[in-house]
Every structure is written in C-alpha cells, then in structure tokens.
Short mmCIF file of C-alpha atoms in Angstrom, two decimals:
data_model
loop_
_atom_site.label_atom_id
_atom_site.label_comp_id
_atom_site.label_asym_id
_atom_site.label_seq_id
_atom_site.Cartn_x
_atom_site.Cartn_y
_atom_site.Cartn_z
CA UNK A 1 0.00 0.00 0.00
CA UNK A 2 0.76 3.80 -0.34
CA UNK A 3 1.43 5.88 2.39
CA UNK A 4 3.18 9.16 2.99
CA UNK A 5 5.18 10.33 6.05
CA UNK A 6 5.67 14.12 6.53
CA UNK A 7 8.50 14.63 8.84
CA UNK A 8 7.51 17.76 10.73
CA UNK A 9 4.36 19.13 11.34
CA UNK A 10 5.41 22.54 11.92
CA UNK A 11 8.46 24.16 10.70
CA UNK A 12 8.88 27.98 11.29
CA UNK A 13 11.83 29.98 9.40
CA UNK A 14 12.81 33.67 9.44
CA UNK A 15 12.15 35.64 5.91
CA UNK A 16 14.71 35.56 3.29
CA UNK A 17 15.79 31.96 4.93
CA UNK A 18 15.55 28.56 3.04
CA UNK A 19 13.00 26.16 3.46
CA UNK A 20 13.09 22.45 3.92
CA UNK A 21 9.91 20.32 4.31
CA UNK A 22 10.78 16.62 4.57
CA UNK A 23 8.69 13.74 2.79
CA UNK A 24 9.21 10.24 3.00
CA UNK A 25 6.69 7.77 1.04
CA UNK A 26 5.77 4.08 0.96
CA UNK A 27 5.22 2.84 -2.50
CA UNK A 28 5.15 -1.21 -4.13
CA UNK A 29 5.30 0.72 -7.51
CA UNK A 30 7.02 3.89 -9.28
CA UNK A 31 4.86 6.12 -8.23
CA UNK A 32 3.97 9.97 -9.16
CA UNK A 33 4.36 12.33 -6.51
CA UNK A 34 3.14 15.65 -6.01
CA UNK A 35 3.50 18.99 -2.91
CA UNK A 36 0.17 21.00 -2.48
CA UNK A 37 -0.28 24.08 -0.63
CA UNK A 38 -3.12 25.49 1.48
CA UNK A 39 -3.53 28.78 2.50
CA UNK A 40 -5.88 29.49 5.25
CA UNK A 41 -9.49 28.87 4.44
CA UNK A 42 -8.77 28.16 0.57
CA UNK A 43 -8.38 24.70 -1.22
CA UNK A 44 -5.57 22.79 -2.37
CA UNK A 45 -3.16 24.50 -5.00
CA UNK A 46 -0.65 22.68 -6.87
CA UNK A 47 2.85 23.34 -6.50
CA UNK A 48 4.80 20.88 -8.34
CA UNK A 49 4.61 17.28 -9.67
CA UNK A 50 6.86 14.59 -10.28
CA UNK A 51 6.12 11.77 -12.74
CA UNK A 52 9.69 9.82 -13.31
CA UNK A 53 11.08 12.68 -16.30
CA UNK A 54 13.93 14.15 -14.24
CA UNK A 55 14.06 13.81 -10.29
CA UNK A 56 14.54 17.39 -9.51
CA UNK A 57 11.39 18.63 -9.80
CA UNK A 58 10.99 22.96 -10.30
CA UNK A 59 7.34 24.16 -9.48
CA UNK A 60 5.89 27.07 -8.69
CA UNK A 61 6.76 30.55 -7.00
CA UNK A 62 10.41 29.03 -6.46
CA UNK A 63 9.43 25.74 -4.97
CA UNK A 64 11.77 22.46 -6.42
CA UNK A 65 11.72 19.04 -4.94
CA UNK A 66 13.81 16.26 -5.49
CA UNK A 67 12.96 12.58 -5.85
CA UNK A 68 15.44 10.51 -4.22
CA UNK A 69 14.56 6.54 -4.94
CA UNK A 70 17.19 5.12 -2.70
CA UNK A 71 15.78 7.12 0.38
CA UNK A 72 12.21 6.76 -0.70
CA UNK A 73 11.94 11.21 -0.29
CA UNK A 74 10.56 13.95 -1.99
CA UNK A 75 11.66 17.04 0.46
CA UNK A 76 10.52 20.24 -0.24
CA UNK A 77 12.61 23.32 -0.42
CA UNK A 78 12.82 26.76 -1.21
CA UNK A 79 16.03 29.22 -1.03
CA UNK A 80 14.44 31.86 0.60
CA UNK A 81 11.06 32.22 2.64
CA UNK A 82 8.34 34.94 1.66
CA UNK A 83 5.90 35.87 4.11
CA UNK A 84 3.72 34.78 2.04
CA UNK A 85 4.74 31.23 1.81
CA UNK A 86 2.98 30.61 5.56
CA UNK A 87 0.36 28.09 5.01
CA UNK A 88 -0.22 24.31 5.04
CA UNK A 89 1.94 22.29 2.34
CA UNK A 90 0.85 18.39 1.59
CA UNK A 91 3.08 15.72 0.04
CA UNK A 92 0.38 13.45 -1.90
CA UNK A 93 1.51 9.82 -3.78
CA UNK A 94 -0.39 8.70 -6.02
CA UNK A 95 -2.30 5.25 -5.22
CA UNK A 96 -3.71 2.85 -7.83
CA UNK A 97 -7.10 1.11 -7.69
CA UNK A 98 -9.36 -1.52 -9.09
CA UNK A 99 -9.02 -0.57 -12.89
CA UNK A 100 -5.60 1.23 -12.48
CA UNK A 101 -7.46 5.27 -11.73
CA UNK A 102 -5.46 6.98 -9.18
CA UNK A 103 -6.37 8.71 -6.23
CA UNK A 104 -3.93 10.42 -3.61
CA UNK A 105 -3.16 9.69 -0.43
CA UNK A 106 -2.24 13.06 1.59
CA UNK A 107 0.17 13.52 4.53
CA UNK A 108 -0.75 14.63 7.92
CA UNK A 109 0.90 18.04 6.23
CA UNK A 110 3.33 20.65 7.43
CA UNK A 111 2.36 23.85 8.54
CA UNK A 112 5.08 26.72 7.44
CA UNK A 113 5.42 29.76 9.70
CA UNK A 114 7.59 32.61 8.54
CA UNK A 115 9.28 35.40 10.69
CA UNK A 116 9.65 38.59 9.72
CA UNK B 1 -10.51 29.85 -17.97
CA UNK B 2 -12.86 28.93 -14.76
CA UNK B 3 -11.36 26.44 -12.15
CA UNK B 4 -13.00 23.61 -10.46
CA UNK B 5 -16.34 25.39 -8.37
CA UNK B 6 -18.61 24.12 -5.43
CA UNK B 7 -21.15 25.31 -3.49
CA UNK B 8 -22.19 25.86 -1.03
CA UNK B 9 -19.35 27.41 0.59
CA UNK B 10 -20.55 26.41 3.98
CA UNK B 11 -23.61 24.77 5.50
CA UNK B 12 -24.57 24.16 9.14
CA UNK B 13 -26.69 20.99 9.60
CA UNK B 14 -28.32 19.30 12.18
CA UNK B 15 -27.39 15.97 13.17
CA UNK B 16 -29.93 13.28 11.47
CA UNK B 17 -29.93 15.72 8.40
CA UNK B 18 -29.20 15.18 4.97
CA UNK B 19 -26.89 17.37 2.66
CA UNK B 20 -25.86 17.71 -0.86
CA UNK B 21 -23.14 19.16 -2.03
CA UNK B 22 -21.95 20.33 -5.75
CA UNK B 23 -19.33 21.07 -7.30
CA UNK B 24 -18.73 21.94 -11.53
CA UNK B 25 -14.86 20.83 -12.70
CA UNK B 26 -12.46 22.60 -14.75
CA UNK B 27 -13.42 23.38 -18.17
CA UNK B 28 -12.08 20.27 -19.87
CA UNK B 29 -11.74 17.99 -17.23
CA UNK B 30 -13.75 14.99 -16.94
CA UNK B 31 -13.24 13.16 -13.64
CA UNK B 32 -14.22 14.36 -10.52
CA UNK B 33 -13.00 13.18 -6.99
CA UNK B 34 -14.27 14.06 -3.62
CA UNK B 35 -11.91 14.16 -0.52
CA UNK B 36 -12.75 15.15 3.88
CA UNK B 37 -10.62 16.62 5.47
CA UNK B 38 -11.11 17.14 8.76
CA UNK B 39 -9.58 20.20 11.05
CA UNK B 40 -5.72 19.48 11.46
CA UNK B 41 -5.92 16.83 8.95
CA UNK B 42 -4.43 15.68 5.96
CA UNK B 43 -7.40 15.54 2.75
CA UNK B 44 -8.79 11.94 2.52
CA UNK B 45 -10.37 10.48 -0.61
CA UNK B 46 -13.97 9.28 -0.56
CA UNK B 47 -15.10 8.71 -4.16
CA UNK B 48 -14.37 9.13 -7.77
CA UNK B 49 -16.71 9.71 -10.58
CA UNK B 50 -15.82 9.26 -14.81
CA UNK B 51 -18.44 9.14 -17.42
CA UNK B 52 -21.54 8.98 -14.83
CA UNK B 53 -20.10 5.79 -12.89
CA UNK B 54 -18.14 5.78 -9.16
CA UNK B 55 -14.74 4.02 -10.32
CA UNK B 56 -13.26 3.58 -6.93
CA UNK B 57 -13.92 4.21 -3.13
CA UNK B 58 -12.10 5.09 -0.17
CA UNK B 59 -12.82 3.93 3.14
CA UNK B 60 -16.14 5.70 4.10
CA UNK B 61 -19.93 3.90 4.93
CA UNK B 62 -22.51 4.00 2.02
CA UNK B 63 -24.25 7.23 3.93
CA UNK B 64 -21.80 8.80 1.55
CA UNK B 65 -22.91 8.79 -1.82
CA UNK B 66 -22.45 11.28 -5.11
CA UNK B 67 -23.24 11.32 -9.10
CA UNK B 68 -21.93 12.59 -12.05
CA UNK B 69 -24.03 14.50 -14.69
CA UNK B 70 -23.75 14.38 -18.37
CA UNK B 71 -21.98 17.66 -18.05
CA UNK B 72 -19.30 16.46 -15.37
CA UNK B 73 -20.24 18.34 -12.57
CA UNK B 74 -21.20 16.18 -9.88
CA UNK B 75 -22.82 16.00 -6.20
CA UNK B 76 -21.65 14.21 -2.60
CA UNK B 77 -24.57 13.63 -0.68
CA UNK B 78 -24.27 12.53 3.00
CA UNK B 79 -26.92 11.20 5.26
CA UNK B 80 -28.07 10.55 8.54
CA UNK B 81 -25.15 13.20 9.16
CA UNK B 82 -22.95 12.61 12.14
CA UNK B 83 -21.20 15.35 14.24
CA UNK B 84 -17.83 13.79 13.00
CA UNK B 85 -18.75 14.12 8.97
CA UNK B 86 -17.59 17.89 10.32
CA UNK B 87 -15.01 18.65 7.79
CA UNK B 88 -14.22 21.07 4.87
CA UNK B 89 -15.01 18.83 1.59
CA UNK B 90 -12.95 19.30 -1.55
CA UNK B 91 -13.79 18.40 -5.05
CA UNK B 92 -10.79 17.93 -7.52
CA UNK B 93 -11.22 17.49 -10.89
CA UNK B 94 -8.86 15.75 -13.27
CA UNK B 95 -8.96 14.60 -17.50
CA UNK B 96 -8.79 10.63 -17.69
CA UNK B 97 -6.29 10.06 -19.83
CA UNK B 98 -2.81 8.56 -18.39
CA UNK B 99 -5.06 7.60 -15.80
CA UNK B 100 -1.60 7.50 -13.53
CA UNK B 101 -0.04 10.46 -13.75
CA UNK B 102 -3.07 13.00 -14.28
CA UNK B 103 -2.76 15.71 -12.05
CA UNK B 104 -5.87 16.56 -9.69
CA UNK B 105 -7.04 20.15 -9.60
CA UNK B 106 -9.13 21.30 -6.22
CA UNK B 107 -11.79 23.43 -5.69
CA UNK B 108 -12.15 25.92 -2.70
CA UNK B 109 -13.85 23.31 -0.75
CA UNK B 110 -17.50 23.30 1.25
CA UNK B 111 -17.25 23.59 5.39
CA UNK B 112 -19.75 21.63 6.52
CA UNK B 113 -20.57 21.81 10.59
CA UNK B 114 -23.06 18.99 11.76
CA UNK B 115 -24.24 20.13 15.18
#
C-alpha cells in the first residue's frame, strides 16, 4: 500500500531563509508524486509534480523538490522564505485502484510559519 | 478559464440531516473526486466519478454517496449526518487520460458543521 510520512508538522523559518519540508513515502510501484499548498481557508493548490522525467522537480513561486529513490523522499525546499509562503503544504503519492485510476493519499501536512 | 467550483461554501446541519453538495470541474476535465478533510488533517479520498459511474472508493460507509451528470459536474450527498462528517469537503477534478499520472485540480472546498 501507499502511504506518505511528513516529517515535521510545523516548521517555522525567518524571511529571506531557506526552506526544507521533509517527505518520505511508501510505494510497491514507481509512483507519481506531487506537494500541495493550502492557504488558510482556501483549497488545495498545486505546486509541483513529479512523474519519473527528471528527479529534480521545479514548481511554482520558487518551490523544487527532489525525488530521491534510494531514500524513498521527496523534500521540499525553497532558497528563501516569503511571508507569504505561511500556510499548510501536503506531500500526496499517487495510489492505484481496481481498474488502475489513481487517487492520492495526503500527509498529515506541514504547517510553514515565517518570521519577519 | 474557470477552475473547479462548489457550493455551497458552507452549511450548518443538524445531526440526522441530509446534505448535498456540488461542485462543476475545470473546463475540460472529466473526472471528478471528492476528498474530507477534517480540522488538522491531511485531505482523505472518498469517491471518484468518470463518465456517470463511481470508479473507486475510499474507506467511508454507504451514507456517503455522489453522481456525475452528463456535463461532469457532480454532487456528494451525506446522510443521517454525524457530528464527525464535520469537515471542509474538496472536489478535484482531473482529464482521464494517463489515468496515472493526471494531475488533480481542487476546488475551494465546502465547510460543513453537523451540530
């Protein structure tokens, strides 16, 4: 089965700082693996995706992640914290069903504070 | 280009009650998948809909329900709520084609408070 393990479930940094939010996942296949964010009282929005093309993985607003097989992660980072980067970010693994459709299987999430 | 949509945005129910819920995908998409997530909690999947038919379940009792219309947008209905279905709901929508690597796009969700 598919599971995913977020590290920390809060992780505060100063502006202008980096940012690391750790991933680990459980997969019996290759799977696709994606980071969402969630700002307070707003839905899911996607920042990046991997899929098994290259396993550093550049998304959105300066977010990359990299895939690393042989320690089964896909931590988050950023080179320098925004204040508006504070919100909820979910690493998500794909998980296949009857008739090979996907759905995702969230972490508990990590909720980012930044400093001024 | 108009993103995945639901309504209501929040409802207060009544325990006992009944609810619907709706939401309209992205232009172009054709799947739609409903997820709970609870306060402090990761998302978790409940159903997912493609041309009309659920395709695959999660882990929730059959007083969770939905459809699809012939125009993709779709409805999760929940009865004989519980003070524990409590939870923002999200819709994603997604276009069946590599069914493994297509990407899920959310709406802004439905808070739903059962008292």
């Amino acid at each position: 089965a598919q599971s995913v393990t977020q590290l920390d479930s809060h992780v505060s940094v100063s502006e202008g700082t980096p940012v690391l939010l750790r991933c680990n996942y459980s997969s019996s296949y290759s799977p696709s693996l994606f980071w969402y964010v969630q700002h307070p009282n707003k839905g899911l929005q996607l920042l990046l995706k991997y899929t098994s093309a290259a396993t550093l993985v550049k998304g959105i607003n300066g977010f990359e992640a990299e895939f690393k097989k042989s320690e089964t992660s896909f931590h988050l980072t950023k080179p320098s914290a925004h204040m508006s980067d504070a919100a909820e970010y979910f690493c998500v693994v794909t998980s296949l069903g009857v008739g090979g459709y996907n759905k995702l299987i969230f972490g508990a999430g990590t909720r980012l504070a930044v400093h001024p | 280009d108009a993103g995945v949509t639901q309504s209501p945005t929040h409802l207060i129910k009544t325990r006992g009650q009944q609810v619907t819920l709706r939401c309209s995908p992205k232009s172009g998409h054709d799947t739609v998948s409903w997820y709970q997530q609870a306060l402090g909690q990761g998302p978790q999947f409940i159903f997912q809909y493609y041309e009309e038919e659920e395709r695959q379940r999660g882990n929730f009792p059959d007083r969770f329900s939905g459809h699809q219309f012939p125009n993709y947008s779709s409805e999760l209905n929940v009865n004989a709520l519980l003070l524990g279905d409590s939870a923002l709901y999200l819709c994603a929508s997604s276009l069946v084609g590599t069914a493994y690597q297509e990407t899920q796009y959310f709406g802004p969700g439905t808070r739903l408070l059962v008292l």
